[in-house]
Amino acid sequence: MNFKRAVIKVGSALIAPENNGCSGKYALAIAQFITNCQQQGKEIILVSSGGVAAGRSLIHHGSPELSGATKKAMASVGQMQMMANWQRFFDTPCSQILITQSDLADRKRYISIKETIQIQLANNVLPIVNENDTVTTDNLSVGDNDNLAALVAQVCEADSLFIFSDIDGVFTKDPKVNDDAVLIPEISEITDEIYAMAGTSRNHLATGGMKTKIQAAEKAVEHGINTYIINGTKNHVFSSLLNKINPGTRFAADKNIITAKKHWLKHTLKSNGQITLDAGAVNALINQGASLLPAGILSVANNFQAGDTIELIDGQSNRIIAKGICLYNHHDLKRIMGKQSDEIDGILGHDFGDVIVHRDDMVLLHNERDDMQNLTKTEAD
Ligand code: GLU
C-alpha cells in the first residue's frame, strides 16, 4: 500500500471515548500518525466526527434517544471542543471546514471547497472537515461522516481514505457475538454479501455503523480511491500503516476508474505546451512511477497556464513519452527548470508544491502495454 494524499475519518468513539467530552486517549496517537505522514511528504485531510459526543454533557437532555434539535445544539457547542482538542496535538495550524450535502451538490461551492483545501495543503495546514449539523435538514444532510469522508476524498482527489473507528475491519460475522468471526483483509468487490456482513451500529452518539463505512468505501473505490477500515484504538496500527502494512480491511480502488482518468488525460485534453526532460527524469517517470520534478527539465516550449495539459518529451530520442497537467505556467517553469524543488519558493516567491506534473495527473505514452502494467503495479503496491 502506498498513498500520497489521504482523507482520514475519525469517528466519535475515538474523539470522546468515555461519552464525557473530548479526550486525548486515542486522538493523540492519531495526531502523531498524521504528523508522521506529513513529515513523509504525504498530504492529509481530516474528517472528524465528535461534535455531538463532545457537546453532550453541555446540553441538557433526558433520554439517550436524542432529538434532532438537541443533537444539533450539542454538535454546535461540541465542535469548538473537538477542534480545540485536535489543535493541541499539532504544532502546525488546523482549519475548520463545515459543509453540507447541498454545498457539495453546488458546482461553484464544490470548487470553492476544493480550492480552499488545495491552498491549505500547500501551506501545511491540516483541514478538519465536519458536517455543518446546525444548518442541515434530513433531506439536505449527508447524515454520517463515513459517507461525508468519501465525498471529501473525491473533492480533494485523494488516493486513499482511512476510516478510523473502534472496530478492526470487516469480519465474516459480527465478532462481538461470534468467536469464529474472521477479519477480511482485502475486499475487491462490494457485493450484497459484504453488506449482509455489516451488522448495525450500537453507538447512539455516532451516526454510522459498519453499513455506512461500506457505503463510503463503495463511493470511494468507484472514484479510484483505496479505502481502509482501521481500528484507531490500537496503537500498533499506525506503525503498520507507516510500514505500508494494512492492519484492517482494504477495499481496493476500481482500476477501471483510474484507467478512465488516464484515458481522459490522453484522449480528451489538448496539449498547450512541451517540456523536454533529461535522461534521469525520463527514467524516473517510466520505470519508477515518479512525479516530474523541476530538476529534470531541460527546456520549456510554447505558452501555457498552470493547470494546462502539456507533453513531456525525452530529450535524447525527441519522442513524446507522456502527457500531463502542469502545475506551473511556462513563465514560472522557465525560471525553475533544472532547480531543486526546495528552491522554487525562493526563485518565484510562491510555491504550488514540489512537483511540476503530479503522477496522478500524467499518462505515459511510450508504450500502451507498459503503461497498463504500471497502473497495475501502482495498485498492487
Ligand atoms: N457530524 C456528527 C458530529 O460531529 C458526526 C456524524 C457521524 O458520527 O457520522 O457529531
CSV table of C-alpha atoms and ligand atoms in Angstrom, one decimal:
chain,number,residue,atom,x,y,z
A,1,MET,CA,0.0,0.0,0.0
A,2,ASN,CA,1.2,3.4,-0.8
A,3,PHE,CA,-0.5,6.8,-0.6
A,4,LYS,CA,0.3,10.4,-1.3
A,5,ARG,CA,-2.9,12.2,-0.4
A,6,ALA,CA,-5.4,10.7,2.1
A,7,VAL,CA,-8.6,11.6,3.9
A,8,ILE,CA,-8.6,10.3,7.4
A,9,LYS,CA,-12.0,9.9,9.0
A,10,VAL,CA,-12.1,9.7,12.8
A,11,GLY,CA,-15.3,8.5,14.5
A,12,SER,CA,-16.9,9.8,17.7
A,13,ALA,CA,-15.9,6.8,19.6
A,14,LEU,CA,-12.3,7.9,19.3
A,15,ILE,CA,-12.9,11.6,20.0
A,16,ALA,CA,-15.0,11.2,23.1
A,17,PRO,CA,-14.4,7.6,24.2
A,18,GLU,CA,-15.9,7.8,27.7
A,19,ASN,CA,-19.0,9.6,26.5
A,20,ASN,CA,-17.9,12.5,28.5
A,21,GLY,CA,-16.4,15.2,26.3
A,22,CYS,CA,-13.2,15.1,24.2
A,23,SER,CA,-10.2,13.2,25.2
A,24,GLY,CA,-6.6,12.7,24.0
A,25,LYS,CA,-6.8,8.9,24.7
A,26,TYR,CA,-6.9,8.0,21.0
A,27,ALA,CA,-6.7,11.4,19.3
A,28,LEU,CA,-3.1,11.8,20.4
A,29,ALA,CA,-1.8,8.7,18.6
A,30,ILE,CA,-3.9,9.6,15.5
A,31,ALA,CA,-2.4,13.1,15.5
A,32,GLN,CA,1.1,11.6,15.8
A,33,PHE,CA,0.3,9.4,12.8
A,34,ILE,CA,-0.9,12.4,10.8
A,35,THR,CA,2.3,14.3,11.7
A,36,ASN,CA,4.4,11.4,10.7
A,37,CYS,CA,2.6,11.2,7.3
A,38,GLN,CA,3.1,14.9,6.8
A,39,GLN,CA,6.8,14.6,7.6
A,40,GLN,CA,7.0,11.9,4.8
A,41,GLY,CA,5.5,14.5,2.4
A,42,LYS,CA,2.0,13.0,2.4
A,43,GLU,CA,-1.0,15.2,2.4
A,44,ILE,CA,-3.7,14.6,4.9
A,45,ILE,CA,-7.3,15.9,5.2
A,46,LEU,CA,-9.1,15.0,8.4
A,47,VAL,CA,-12.8,14.4,8.6
A,48,SER,CA,-13.6,14.4,12.3
A,49,SER,CA,-16.8,13.4,14.0
A,50,GLY,CA,-17.4,14.0,17.6
A,51,GLY,CA,-19.3,17.3,17.7
A,52,VAL,CA,-22.4,15.7,19.2
A,53,ALA,CA,-20.3,13.4,21.5
A,54,ALA,CA,-18.2,16.3,22.7
A,55,GLY,CA,-21.1,18.6,23.4
A,56,ARG,CA,-23.3,16.0,25.0
A,57,SER,CA,-22.5,16.9,28.6
A,58,LEU,CA,-23.0,20.6,27.9
A,59,ILE,CA,-26.7,20.4,26.7
A,60,HIS,CA,-29.4,19.3,29.0
A,61,HIS,CA,-31.1,16.1,27.7
A,62,GLY,CA,-33.3,13.4,29.1
A,63,SER,CA,-33.2,10.1,27.4
A,64,PRO,CA,-30.3,8.6,25.5
A,65,GLU,CA,-32.5,8.9,22.3
A,66,LEU,CA,-31.7,12.5,21.4
A,67,SER,CA,-33.9,14.6,19.3
A,68,GLY,CA,-32.5,16.1,16.1
A,69,ALA,CA,-32.6,19.6,17.6
A,70,THR,CA,-30.8,18.5,20.7
A,71,LYS,CA,-28.1,16.8,18.7
A,72,LYS,CA,-27.6,20.0,16.6
A,73,ALA,CA,-27.2,22.1,19.8
A,74,MET,CA,-24.7,19.5,21.1
A,75,ALA,CA,-22.9,19.4,17.7
A,76,SER,CA,-22.5,23.2,17.6
A,77,VAL,CA,-21.0,23.6,21.1
A,78,GLY,CA,-19.1,20.3,20.8
A,79,GLN,CA,-17.5,21.4,17.5
A,80,MET,CA,-15.5,24.0,19.4
A,81,GLN,CA,-14.3,21.5,21.9
A,82,MET,CA,-13.4,19.0,19.3
A,83,MET,CA,-11.4,21.4,17.2
A,84,ALA,CA,-9.5,22.7,20.3
A,85,ASN,CA,-8.8,19.1,21.2
A,86,TRP,CA,-7.2,18.4,17.8
A,87,GLN,CA,-5.2,21.7,17.7
A,88,ARG,CA,-3.5,20.9,21.0
A,89,PHE,CA,-1.8,17.9,19.4
A,90,PHE,CA,-0.4,19.8,16.4
A,91,ASP,CA,2.4,22.4,16.1
A,92,THR,CA,1.1,23.3,12.6
A,93,PRO,CA,-2.3,25.1,12.2
A,94,CYS,CA,-5.6,23.3,11.8
A,95,SER,CA,-8.5,24.7,9.8
A,96,GLN,CA,-12.2,24.1,10.3
A,97,ILE,CA,-14.3,23.3,7.2
A,98,LEU,CA,-18.1,22.8,7.9
A,99,ILE,CA,-20.0,21.6,4.9
A,100,THR,CA,-23.4,20.1,3.9
A,101,GLN,CA,-24.7,17.9,1.2
A,102,SER,CA,-26.0,21.0,-0.7
A,103,ASP,CA,-22.6,22.6,-0.7
A,104,LEU,CA,-21.2,19.5,-2.4
A,105,ALA,CA,-24.1,19.4,-4.9
A,106,ASP,CA,-23.5,23.0,-6.0
A,107,ARG,CA,-20.6,23.2,-8.6
A,108,LYS,CA,-19.4,26.6,-7.5
A,109,ARG,CA,-19.4,25.7,-3.8
A,110,TYR,CA,-17.7,22.4,-4.6
A,111,ILE,CA,-14.9,24.2,-6.4
A,112,SER,CA,-14.6,26.7,-3.6
A,113,ILE,CA,-14.2,23.9,-1.1
A,114,LYS,CA,-11.6,22.2,-3.3
A,115,GLU,CA,-9.6,25.3,-3.8
A,116,THR,CA,-9.6,26.1,-0.1
A,117,ILE,CA,-8.3,22.6,0.7
A,118,GLN,CA,-5.7,22.8,-2.0
A,119,ILE,CA,-4.2,26.1,-0.8
A,120,GLN,CA,-4.3,24.9,2.8
A,121,LEU,CA,-2.4,21.7,2.0
A,122,ALA,CA,0.2,23.7,0.1
A,123,ASN,CA,0.6,25.8,3.3
A,124,ASN,CA,1.0,22.8,5.7
A,125,VAL,CA,-2.4,23.5,7.2
A,126,LEU,CA,-4.4,20.5,8.3
A,127,PRO,CA,-8.0,20.9,7.1
A,128,ILE,CA,-10.5,19.4,9.5
A,129,VAL,CA,-13.9,18.8,8.0
A,130,ASN,CA,-17.3,18.0,9.6
A,131,GLU,CA,-20.8,18.3,8.5
A,132,ASN,CA,-22.4,21.6,9.4
A,133,ASP,CA,-25.0,19.9,11.6
A,134,THR,CA,-26.8,23.1,12.7
A,135,VAL,CA,-28.0,24.1,9.2
A,136,THR,CA,-28.8,20.6,7.8
A,137,THR,CA,-32.2,19.1,7.5
A,138,ASP,CA,-32.9,15.4,6.9
A,139,ASN,CA,-33.0,15.7,3.1
A,140,LEU,CA,-30.1,18.1,2.9
A,141,SER,CA,-27.6,16.3,5.1
A,142,VAL,CA,-25.1,13.6,4.1
A,143,GLY,CA,-26.1,12.2,7.5
A,144,ASP,CA,-23.0,10.4,8.6
A,145,ASN,CA,-19.3,11.2,8.4
A,146,ASP,CA,-18.3,7.9,6.7
A,147,ASN,CA,-20.1,9.0,3.6
A,148,LEU,CA,-19.1,12.6,4.1
A,149,ALA,CA,-15.4,11.5,4.2
A,150,ALA,CA,-15.9,9.6,0.9
A,151,LEU,CA,-17.3,12.7,-0.7
A,152,VAL,CA,-14.5,14.8,0.7
A,153,ALA,CA,-11.9,12.3,-0.7
A,154,GLN,CA,-13.4,12.9,-4.1
A,155,VAL,CA,-13.4,16.7,-3.8
A,156,CYS,CA,-9.7,16.8,-2.9
A,157,GLU,CA,-8.8,13.9,-5.3
A,158,ALA,CA,-7.3,11.8,-2.5
A,159,ASP,CA,-5.8,8.5,-3.5
A,160,SER,CA,-6.8,6.9,-0.1
A,161,LEU,CA,-9.5,7.0,2.5
A,162,PHE,CA,-8.8,5.8,6.0
A,163,ILE,CA,-11.8,5.3,8.3
A,164,PHE,CA,-10.6,5.0,11.9
A,165,SER,CA,-13.1,3.7,14.4
A,166,ASP,CA,-13.1,1.2,17.2
A,167,ILE,CA,-13.5,-1.9,15.1
A,168,ASP,CA,-10.7,-3.9,13.3
A,169,GLY,CA,-12.4,-4.0,9.9
A,170,VAL,CA,-15.0,-6.1,8.2
A,171,PHE,CA,-15.5,-9.6,9.6
A,172,THR,CA,-17.1,-12.6,8.2
A,173,LYS,CA,-19.7,-12.4,11.1
A,174,ASP,CA,-20.3,-10.0,13.9
A,175,PRO,CA,-17.1,-10.5,16.0
A,176,LYS,CA,-18.9,-9.3,19.2
A,177,VAL,CA,-21.1,-12.3,19.2
A,178,ASN,CA,-19.3,-14.9,17.1
A,179,ASP,CA,-16.0,-16.3,18.3
A,180,ASP,CA,-15.2,-17.8,14.9
A,181,ALA,CA,-15.6,-14.4,13.0
A,182,VAL,CA,-12.6,-13.7,10.8
A,183,LEU,CA,-11.3,-10.4,9.7
A,184,ILE,CA,-11.4,-9.9,5.9
A,185,PRO,CA,-8.1,-8.1,4.9
A,186,GLU,CA,-9.0,-7.3,1.3
A,187,ILE,CA,-12.3,-6.7,-0.5
A,188,SER,CA,-12.0,-6.3,-4.2
A,189,GLU,CA,-15.8,-6.1,-4.9
A,190,ILE,CA,-18.5,-4.8,-2.7
A,191,THR,CA,-21.4,-7.2,-3.1
A,192,ASP,CA,-24.7,-7.7,-1.2
A,193,GLU,CA,-23.0,-10.4,0.8
A,194,ILE,CA,-20.4,-7.8,2.1
A,195,TYR,CA,-23.3,-5.6,3.1
A,196,ALA,CA,-25.0,-8.5,4.8
A,197,MET,CA,-21.9,-8.9,7.0
A,198,ALA,CA,-22.2,-5.3,8.1
A,199,GLY,CA,-24.4,-5.5,11.1
A,200,THR,CA,-25.7,-2.4,12.8
A,201,SER,CA,-24.3,0.4,14.9
A,202,ARG,CA,-24.6,0.2,18.7
A,203,ASN,CA,-23.3,3.7,19.5
A,204,HIS,CA,-26.2,6.1,19.8
A,205,LEU,CA,-23.9,9.2,19.6
A,206,ALA,CA,-22.4,8.2,16.3
A,207,THR,CA,-24.5,8.1,13.2
A,208,GLY,CA,-22.6,5.5,11.2
A,209,GLY,CA,-22.0,1.8,11.7
A,210,MET,CA,-20.4,-0.8,9.5
A,211,LYS,CA,-23.0,-0.2,6.9
A,212,THR,CA,-22.2,3.4,6.3
A,213,LYS,CA,-18.5,2.5,6.2
A,214,ILE,CA,-19.1,0.1,3.4
A,215,GLN,CA,-21.3,2.6,1.6
A,216,ALA,CA,-18.4,5.1,1.9
A,217,ALA,CA,-16.0,2.5,0.6
A,218,GLU,CA,-18.3,1.9,-2.3
A,219,LYS,CA,-18.4,5.6,-3.2
A,220,ALA,CA,-14.7,6.0,-2.9
A,221,VAL,CA,-13.4,2.9,-4.8
A,222,GLU,CA,-15.7,3.9,-7.7
A,223,HIS,CA,-13.6,7.0,-7.9
A,224,GLY,CA,-10.3,5.2,-7.7
A,225,ILE,CA,-9.7,5.8,-4.0
A,226,ASN,CA,-8.4,2.9,-1.9
A,227,THR,CA,-10.4,2.7,1.3
A,228,TYR,CA,-9.3,1.2,4.6
A,229,ILE,CA,-11.3,0.5,7.8
A,230,ILE,CA,-8.8,0.6,10.7
A,231,ASN,CA,-9.1,0.2,14.4
A,232,GLY,CA,-7.8,3.6,15.7
A,233,THR,CA,-7.9,2.4,19.3
A,234,LYS,CA,-4.9,0.1,18.7
A,235,ASN,CA,-1.5,1.8,18.7
A,236,HIS,CA,0.2,-0.8,16.6
A,237,VAL,CA,-2.0,0.0,13.5
A,238,PHE,CA,-0.2,3.4,13.0
A,239,SER,CA,3.3,1.8,12.7
A,240,SER,CA,1.8,-0.8,10.4
A,241,LEU,CA,0.4,1.8,8.1
A,242,LEU,CA,3.6,3.8,8.1
A,243,ASN,CA,5.4,0.5,7.1
A,244,LYS,CA,2.8,0.0,4.3
A,245,ILE,CA,1.1,-2.9,6.0
A,246,ASN,CA,-2.7,-3.0,6.1
A,247,PRO,CA,-3.8,-3.8,9.6
A,248,GLY,CA,-7.5,-3.7,8.8
A,249,THR,CA,-9.8,-4.2,5.8
A,250,ARG,CA,-8.8,-2.7,2.5
A,251,PHE,CA,-11.3,-2.0,-0.3
A,252,ALA,CA,-9.3,-1.9,-3.5
A,253,ALA,CA,-9.8,1.1,-5.8
A,254,ASP,CA,-11.6,0.3,-9.0
A,255,LYS,CA,-8.7,0.1,-11.6
A,256,ASN,CA,-11.1,0.9,-14.5
A,257,ILE,CA,-11.7,4.3,-13.0
A,258,ILE,CA,-8.0,5.0,-12.7
A,259,THR,CA,-7.7,3.9,-16.3
A,260,ALA,CA,-10.6,6.2,-17.3
A,261,LYS,CA,-8.8,9.2,-15.8
A,262,LYS,CA,-5.7,8.3,-17.8
A,263,HIS,CA,-7.8,7.8,-20.8
A,264,TRP,CA,-9.4,11.2,-20.4
A,265,LEU,CA,-6.0,12.8,-20.0
A,266,LYS,CA,-4.6,11.1,-23.0
A,267,HIS,CA,-7.5,11.4,-25.4
A,268,THR,CA,-9.6,14.4,-24.3
A,269,LEU,CA,-7.3,17.1,-23.3
A,270,LYS,CA,-5.4,19.2,-25.8
A,271,SER,CA,-1.7,19.9,-25.1
A,272,ASN,CA,-0.7,23.6,-24.9
A,273,GLY,CA,3.0,23.2,-24.4
A,274,GLN,CA,6.0,20.9,-24.3
A,275,ILE,CA,8.7,20.2,-21.7
A,276,THR,CA,11.9,18.4,-22.6
A,277,LEU,CA,13.4,16.1,-20.0
A,278,ASP,CA,16.8,14.7,-19.1
A,279,ALA,CA,17.6,11.0,-19.0
A,280,GLY,CA,17.2,10.8,-15.2
A,281,ALA,CA,13.7,12.3,-15.3
A,282,VAL,CA,12.6,10.0,-18.2
A,283,ASN,CA,13.8,7.0,-16.2
A,284,ALA,CA,12.1,8.1,-13.0
A,285,LEU,CA,8.8,8.6,-14.9
A,286,ILE,CA,8.9,5.4,-16.9
A,287,ASN,CA,10.5,3.0,-14.5
A,288,GLN,CA,9.8,4.4,-11.0
A,289,GLY,CA,6.3,5.7,-11.3
A,290,ALA,CA,7.6,9.1,-10.1
A,291,SER,CA,6.1,12.6,-10.5
A,292,LEU,CA,8.0,15.2,-12.6
A,293,LEU,CA,10.3,17.5,-10.5
A,294,PRO,CA,11.9,20.7,-11.8
A,295,ALA,CA,15.4,19.3,-11.7
A,296,GLY,CA,14.9,17.0,-14.7
A,297,ILE,CA,13.6,19.7,-17.1
A,298,LEU,CA,15.9,20.8,-19.9
A,299,SER,CA,13.6,23.2,-21.8
A,300,VAL,CA,10.1,24.6,-22.0
A,301,ALA,CA,8.2,25.4,-25.2
A,302,ASN,CA,5.1,27.4,-26.0
A,303,ASN,CA,2.9,29.4,-23.7
A,304,PHE,CA,0.7,27.6,-21.2
A,305,GLN,CA,-1.0,28.4,-18.0
A,306,ALA,CA,-0.9,26.5,-14.7
A,307,GLY,CA,-3.4,23.6,-15.0
A,308,ASP,CA,-3.0,23.2,-18.8
A,309,THR,CA,-2.1,19.9,-20.3
A,310,ILE,CA,1.4,19.6,-21.7
A,311,GLU,CA,3.5,17.0,-23.5
A,312,LEU,CA,6.7,15.6,-21.8
A,313,ILE,CA,9.5,14.9,-24.3
A,314,ASP,CA,12.5,12.6,-23.9
A,315,GLY,CA,15.5,14.9,-24.7
A,316,GLN,CA,17.5,12.0,-26.1
A,317,SER,CA,15.1,10.5,-28.5
A,318,ASN,CA,12.9,13.5,-29.0
A,319,ARG,CA,9.8,11.3,-28.5
A,320,ILE,CA,6.7,12.3,-26.6
A,321,ILE,CA,6.7,10.0,-23.6
A,322,ALA,CA,3.9,11.3,-21.5
A,323,LYS,CA,1.1,13.9,-21.2
A,324,GLY,CA,0.1,15.6,-18.0
A,325,ILE,CA,-1.4,18.6,-16.2
A,326,CYS,CA,1.3,21.1,-15.4
A,327,LEU,CA,1.0,22.9,-12.0
A,328,TYR,CA,3.2,25.9,-13.1
A,329,ASN,CA,2.8,28.2,-16.1
A,330,HIS,CA,5.5,28.4,-18.8
A,331,HIS,CA,7.0,31.6,-17.5
A,332,ASP,CA,7.5,30.3,-14.0
A,333,LEU,CA,8.7,26.9,-15.3
A,334,LYS,CA,11.5,28.6,-17.3
A,335,ARG,CA,12.8,30.1,-14.1
A,336,ILE,CA,12.7,27.0,-12.0
A,337,MET,CA,13.7,24.3,-14.6
A,338,GLY,CA,16.9,22.4,-13.6
A,339,LYS,CA,16.5,23.6,-10.0
A,340,GLN,CA,15.7,21.6,-6.8
A,341,SER,CA,12.1,21.7,-5.6
A,342,ASP,CA,13.1,23.4,-2.3
A,343,GLU,CA,14.4,26.3,-4.4
A,344,ILE,CA,11.1,27.1,-6.0
A,345,ASP,CA,9.7,29.4,-3.3
A,346,GLY,CA,13.0,31.4,-3.2
A,347,ILE,CA,13.0,31.9,-7.0
A,348,LEU,CA,9.3,32.5,-7.7
A,349,GLY,CA,8.2,34.0,-4.3
A,350,HIS,CA,5.5,31.4,-4.3
A,351,ASP,CA,5.3,27.6,-4.3
A,352,PHE,CA,2.5,25.4,-5.7
A,353,GLY,CA,4.2,22.3,-4.4
A,354,ASP,CA,7.4,20.3,-5.2
A,355,VAL,CA,6.2,18.6,-8.3
A,356,ILE,CA,5.7,20.1,-11.8
A,357,VAL,CA,3.4,17.3,-13.1
A,358,HIS,CA,1.9,15.0,-10.5
A,359,ARG,CA,1.9,11.3,-11.2
A,360,ASP,CA,-1.8,11.1,-10.8
A,361,ASP,CA,-2.2,13.8,-13.5
A,362,MET,CA,0.0,12.1,-16.0
A,363,VAL,CA,-0.3,9.3,-18.6
A,364,LEU,CA,2.6,7.6,-20.2
A,365,LEU,CA,2.5,7.3,-23.9
A,366,HIS,CA,5.7,5.4,-24.6
A,367,ASN,CA,4.1,2.0,-24.7
A,368,GLU,CA,0.4,1.3,-24.1
A,369,ARG,CA,1.2,-2.2,-22.6
A,370,ASP,CA,3.9,-0.9,-20.2
A,371,ASP,CA,1.5,1.9,-19.1
A,372,MET,CA,-1.1,-0.6,-18.2
A,373,GLN,CA,1.5,-2.6,-16.3
A,374,ASN,CA,2.5,0.5,-14.4
A,375,LEU,CA,-1.1,1.1,-13.4
A,376,THR,CA,-1.5,-2.4,-12.2
A,377,LYS,CA,1.8,-2.2,-10.3
A,378,THR,CA,0.8,1.1,-8.6
A,379,GLU,CA,-2.4,-0.6,-7.5
A,380,ALA,CA,-0.6,-3.6,-6.1
A,381,ASP,CA,1.9,-1.6,-4.1
B,1,GLU,N1,-21.4,15.4,12.4
B,1,GLU,C1,-21.5,14.5,13.6
B,1,GLU,C2,-20.8,15.0,14.8
B,1,GLU,O1,-20.0,15.9,14.7
B,1,GLU,C3,-21.0,13.1,13.3
B,1,GLU,C4,-21.7,12.3,12.4
B,1,GLU,C5,-21.2,10.8,12.5
B,1,GLU,O2,-20.9,10.4,13.6
B,1,GLU,O3,-21.1,10.2,11.5
B,1,GLU,O4,-21.1,14.6,15.9
